[in-house]
Amino acid sequence: RRARSRSPPGVASARAVGTDLALHFGAGADQDNILLVHSTILRIASPVINRMLETGMQEQQLMRILVDTNVASMKEFEEFY
């Protein structure tokens, strides 16, 4: 695992500013497997994610998407995103 940089108390992380969607990679709630993203960017890039977030599905209600790591790893997604 790679180390994540932490911002000083009271200072927003550049990665978290304005994010409104959490991608959870794999099972469990391990914070190292969560990627905070901007839903608008993903909705433009993916018709599937756009549909998930506009139809009142669980993902839209919770603003969380569980990502099957057999489909894409967090590293692969970060490279795309």
Coordinates of N, CA, C and O in Angstrom, one line a residue:
R1 N 0.8 -1.2 0.0 CA 0.0 0.0 0.0 C 0.9 1.2 0.0 O 1.9 1.3 0.7
R2 N 0.4 2.2 -0.7 CA 1.1 3.5 -0.7 C 0.6 4.4 0.4 O -0.6 4.3 0.8
A3 N 1.4 5.2 1.0 CA 1.0 6.1 2.0 C 0.3 7.3 1.4 O 0.6 7.7 0.3
R4 N -0.7 7.7 2.1 CA -1.5 8.8 1.7 C -1.1 10.0 2.5 O -0.9 10.0 3.7
S5 N -0.9 11.1 1.8 CA -0.5 12.4 2.5 C -1.7 12.9 3.3 O -2.9 12.8 2.8
R6 N -1.5 13.4 4.4 CA -2.5 14.0 5.3 C -2.3 15.5 5.4 O -1.2 16.0 5.5
S7 N -3.4 16.2 5.3 CA -3.3 17.7 5.4 C -3.3 18.0 6.9 O -3.8 17.3 7.7
P8 N -2.6 19.2 7.2 CA -2.7 19.6 8.6 C -4.1 19.9 9.1 O -5.0 20.1 8.2
P9 N -4.3 19.8 10.4 CA -5.7 20.0 10.9 C -6.2 21.4 10.4 O -5.5 22.4 10.3
G10 N -7.5 21.4 9.9 CA -8.1 22.6 9.5 C -7.8 23.0 8.0 O -8.4 23.9 7.5
V11 N -7.0 22.2 7.3 CA -6.7 22.5 5.9 C -7.3 21.4 5.1 O -7.0 20.2 5.3
A12 N -8.0 21.7 4.1 CA -8.7 20.7 3.2 C -7.7 20.1 2.3 O -6.8 20.7 1.8
S13 N -7.8 18.8 2.1 CA -7.0 18.1 1.2 C -7.4 18.5 -0.2 O -8.6 18.6 -0.5
A14 N -6.5 18.7 -1.1 CA -6.8 19.0 -2.5 C -7.6 18.0 -3.1 O -8.4 18.3 -4.0
R15 N -7.5 16.7 -2.8 CA -8.2 15.6 -3.3 C -9.7 15.7 -2.9 O -10.5 15.1 -3.6
A16 N -10.0 16.2 -1.7 CA -11.3 16.2 -1.2 C -12.1 17.4 -1.4 O -13.3 17.5 -1.2
V17 N -11.5 18.5 -1.9 CA -12.3 19.8 -2.1 C -13.3 19.6 -3.2 O -13.0 19.2 -4.3
G18 N -14.6 19.8 -2.8 CA -15.7 19.7 -3.8 C -16.1 18.3 -4.2 O -17.0 18.2 -5.0
T19 N -15.6 17.3 -3.6 CA -16.0 15.9 -4.0 C -17.4 15.7 -3.4 O -17.7 16.2 -2.3
D20 N -18.1 14.9 -4.1 CA -19.5 14.6 -3.6 C -19.9 13.1 -3.7 O -21.0 12.7 -3.5
L21 N -18.9 12.3 -4.1 CA -19.2 10.9 -4.3 C -18.0 10.0 -3.8 O -16.9 10.4 -4.0
A22 N -18.3 8.9 -3.2 CA -17.3 8.0 -2.7 C -17.3 6.7 -3.4 O -18.4 6.1 -3.5
L23 N -16.2 6.3 -3.9 CA -16.1 5.0 -4.6 C -15.4 4.1 -3.6 O -14.3 4.4 -3.1
H24 N -16.0 2.9 -3.3 CA -15.5 2.0 -2.3 C -15.0 0.8 -3.1 O -15.8 0.1 -3.9
F25 N -13.8 0.4 -3.0 CA -13.2 -0.7 -3.8 C -13.0 -1.9 -2.9 O -12.3 -1.8 -1.9
G26 N -13.7 -2.9 -3.2 CA -13.7 -4.2 -2.5 C -14.6 -4.1 -1.3 O -15.3 -3.2 -1.1
A27 N -14.6 -5.2 -0.6 CA -15.5 -5.3 0.6 C -15.0 -4.6 1.8 O -13.8 -4.4 1.9
G28 N -15.9 -4.2 2.7 CA -15.4 -3.6 3.9 C -15.4 -2.1 3.8 O -15.6 -1.5 2.8
A29 N -15.1 -1.5 4.9 CA -15.1 0.0 5.0 C -13.7 0.5 5.2 O -13.5 1.5 5.9
D30 N -12.7 -0.2 4.7 CA -11.3 0.2 4.9 C -11.1 1.6 4.2 O -11.3 1.7 3.0
Q31 N -10.7 2.6 5.0 CA -10.5 4.0 4.4 C -9.5 4.0 3.3 O -9.5 4.9 2.5
D32 N -8.5 3.1 3.3 CA -7.5 3.0 2.2 C -8.1 2.6 0.9 O -7.5 2.7 -0.1
N33 N -9.3 2.1 0.9 CA -10.0 1.6 -0.3 C -11.1 2.5 -0.8 O -12.0 2.1 -1.5
I34 N -11.1 3.8 -0.3 CA -12.1 4.7 -0.7 C -11.5 5.8 -1.5 O -10.5 6.4 -1.0
L35 N -12.1 6.2 -2.6 CA -11.6 7.2 -3.4 C -12.8 8.3 -3.5 O -13.9 8.0 -3.9
L36 N -12.5 9.5 -3.1 CA -13.5 10.6 -3.2 C -13.3 11.3 -4.5 O -12.2 11.6 -4.9
V37 N -14.5 11.4 -5.2 CA -14.4 11.9 -6.6 C -15.5 13.0 -6.8 O -16.4 13.2 -5.9
H38 N -15.5 13.6 -7.9 CA -16.5 14.6 -8.4 C -17.5 13.9 -9.3 O -17.1 13.4 -10.4
S39 N -18.7 13.7 -8.8 CA -19.7 13.0 -9.6 C -20.0 13.6 -11.0 O -20.2 12.9 -11.9
T40 N -19.9 14.9 -11.1 CA -20.1 15.5 -12.4 C -19.2 15.0 -13.4 O -19.6 14.7 -14.6
I41 N -17.9 14.9 -13.1 CA -16.9 14.4 -14.0 C -17.2 13.0 -14.4 O -17.2 12.6 -15.6
L42 N -17.5 12.2 -13.5 CA -17.8 10.8 -13.8 C -19.1 10.6 -14.6 O -19.2 9.8 -15.5
R43 N -20.1 11.5 -14.3 CA -21.4 11.4 -15.1 C -21.1 11.8 -16.5 O -21.8 11.2 -17.4
I44 N -20.2 12.7 -16.8 CA -19.9 13.1 -18.2 C -19.2 12.0 -18.9 O -19.4 11.7 -20.0
A45 N -18.3 11.3 -18.1 CA -17.4 10.3 -18.7 C -18.2 8.9 -18.9 O -17.8 8.1 -19.7
S46 N -19.2 8.7 -18.1 CA -19.8 7.3 -18.1 C -21.3 7.4 -18.1 O -21.9 7.8 -17.1
P47 N -22.0 6.9 -19.2 CA -23.4 6.9 -19.2 C -24.0 6.0 -18.1 O -25.1 6.2 -17.6
V48 N -23.3 4.9 -17.7 CA -23.7 4.0 -16.7 C -23.8 4.7 -15.4 O -24.8 4.7 -14.6
I49 N -22.7 5.4 -15.0 CA -22.7 6.1 -13.7 C -23.7 7.3 -13.7 O -24.4 7.5 -12.7
N50 N -23.8 7.9 -14.9 CA -24.8 9.0 -15.0 C -26.2 8.4 -14.7 O -27.0 9.0 -13.9
R51 N -26.6 7.3 -15.2 CA -27.9 6.7 -15.0 C -28.0 6.3 -13.5 O -29.1 6.5 -12.9
M52 N -27.0 5.7 -12.9 CA -27.0 5.3 -11.5 C -27.4 6.5 -10.6 O -28.1 6.4 -9.6
L53 N -26.8 7.7 -11.0 CA -26.9 8.8 -10.1 C -28.2 9.7 -10.4 O -28.4 10.7 -9.7
E54 N -28.9 9.4 -11.5 CA -30.1 10.2 -11.8 C -31.4 9.5 -11.6 O -32.4 10.1 -11.7
T55 N -31.4 8.2 -11.2 CA -32.6 7.4 -11.1 C -33.1 7.1 -9.7 O -34.0 6.3 -9.6
G56 N -32.5 7.7 -8.7 CA -32.9 7.4 -7.3 C -32.5 6.1 -6.8 O -33.0 5.6 -5.8
M57 N -31.5 5.5 -7.5 CA -30.9 4.2 -7.0 C -30.2 4.4 -5.7 O -29.9 5.5 -5.3
Q58 N -29.9 3.3 -5.1 CA -29.1 3.4 -3.8 C -27.9 4.2 -3.9 O -27.5 5.0 -3.0
E59 N -27.2 4.1 -5.0 CA -25.9 4.9 -5.2 C -26.2 6.4 -5.2 O -25.4 7.2 -4.6
Q60 N -27.3 6.8 -5.7 CA -27.6 8.2 -5.7 C -28.0 8.7 -4.4 O -27.7 9.8 -3.9
Q61 N -28.8 7.9 -3.7 CA -29.3 8.2 -2.3 C -28.1 8.3 -1.3 O -28.1 9.2 -0.5
L62 N -27.1 7.4 -1.4 CA -26.0 7.4 -0.5 C -24.8 8.1 -1.0 O -23.8 8.3 -0.3
M63 N -24.8 8.5 -2.3 CA -23.6 9.1 -3.0 C -22.4 8.2 -2.7 O -21.3 8.7 -2.4
R64 N -22.6 6.9 -3.0 CA -21.5 5.9 -2.8 C -21.7 4.8 -3.8 O -22.8 4.4 -4.1
I65 N -20.6 4.4 -4.4 CA -20.6 3.3 -5.4 C -19.7 2.3 -5.0 O -18.5 2.6 -4.7
L66 N -20.1 1.0 -4.9 CA -19.3 -0.1 -4.5 C -18.7 -0.6 -5.9 O -19.4 -1.0 -6.8
V67 N -17.4 -0.6 -6.0 CA -16.7 -1.1 -7.2 C -16.1 -2.5 -7.0 O -15.4 -2.7 -6.1
D68 N -16.5 -3.3 -7.9 CA -16.0 -4.7 -7.9 C -14.5 -4.7 -8.3 O -14.2 -4.3 -9.5
T69 N -13.6 -5.1 -7.5 CA -12.2 -5.0 -7.8 C -11.8 -6.0 -8.9 O -10.7 -6.0 -9.4
N70 N -12.7 -6.9 -9.3 CA -12.4 -7.8 -10.4 C -12.6 -7.0 -11.7 O -12.2 -7.4 -12.8
V71 N -13.4 -5.9 -11.6 CA -13.6 -5.1 -12.8 C -12.6 -4.0 -13.0 O -12.0 -3.8 -14.0
A72 N -12.3 -3.3 -11.9 CA -11.2 -2.3 -11.9 C -10.7 -2.1 -10.5 O -11.4 -2.1 -9.5
S73 N -9.4 -2.0 -10.4 CA -8.7 -1.7 -9.1 C -8.8 -0.2 -8.8 O -9.0 0.6 -9.7
M74 N -8.5 0.1 -7.6 CA -8.4 1.5 -7.3 C -7.3 2.2 -8.0 O -7.5 3.3 -8.5
K75 N -6.2 1.6 -8.2 CA -5.1 2.1 -9.0 C -5.5 2.4 -10.4 O -5.2 3.4 -11.0
E76 N -6.2 1.4 -11.0 CA -6.6 1.6 -12.4 C -7.6 2.7 -12.5 O -7.5 3.5 -13.5
F77 N -8.5 2.8 -11.5 CA -9.5 3.9 -11.6 C -8.8 5.3 -11.4 O -9.1 6.2 -12.1
E78 N -7.8 5.3 -10.5 CA -7.1 6.6 -10.3 C -6.4 7.0 -11.6 O -6.4 8.2 -11.9
E79 N -5.9 6.1 -12.4 CA -5.2 6.4 -13.6 C -6.2 6.9 -14.6 O -5.9 7.9 -15.4
F80 N -7.4 6.4 -14.6 CA -8.5 6.8 -15.5 C -9.0 8.2 -15.1 O -9.2 9.1 -15.9
Y81 N -9.2 8.3 -13.8 CA -9.9 9.5 -13.3 C -8.9 10.7 -13.3 O -9.2 11.8 -13.6

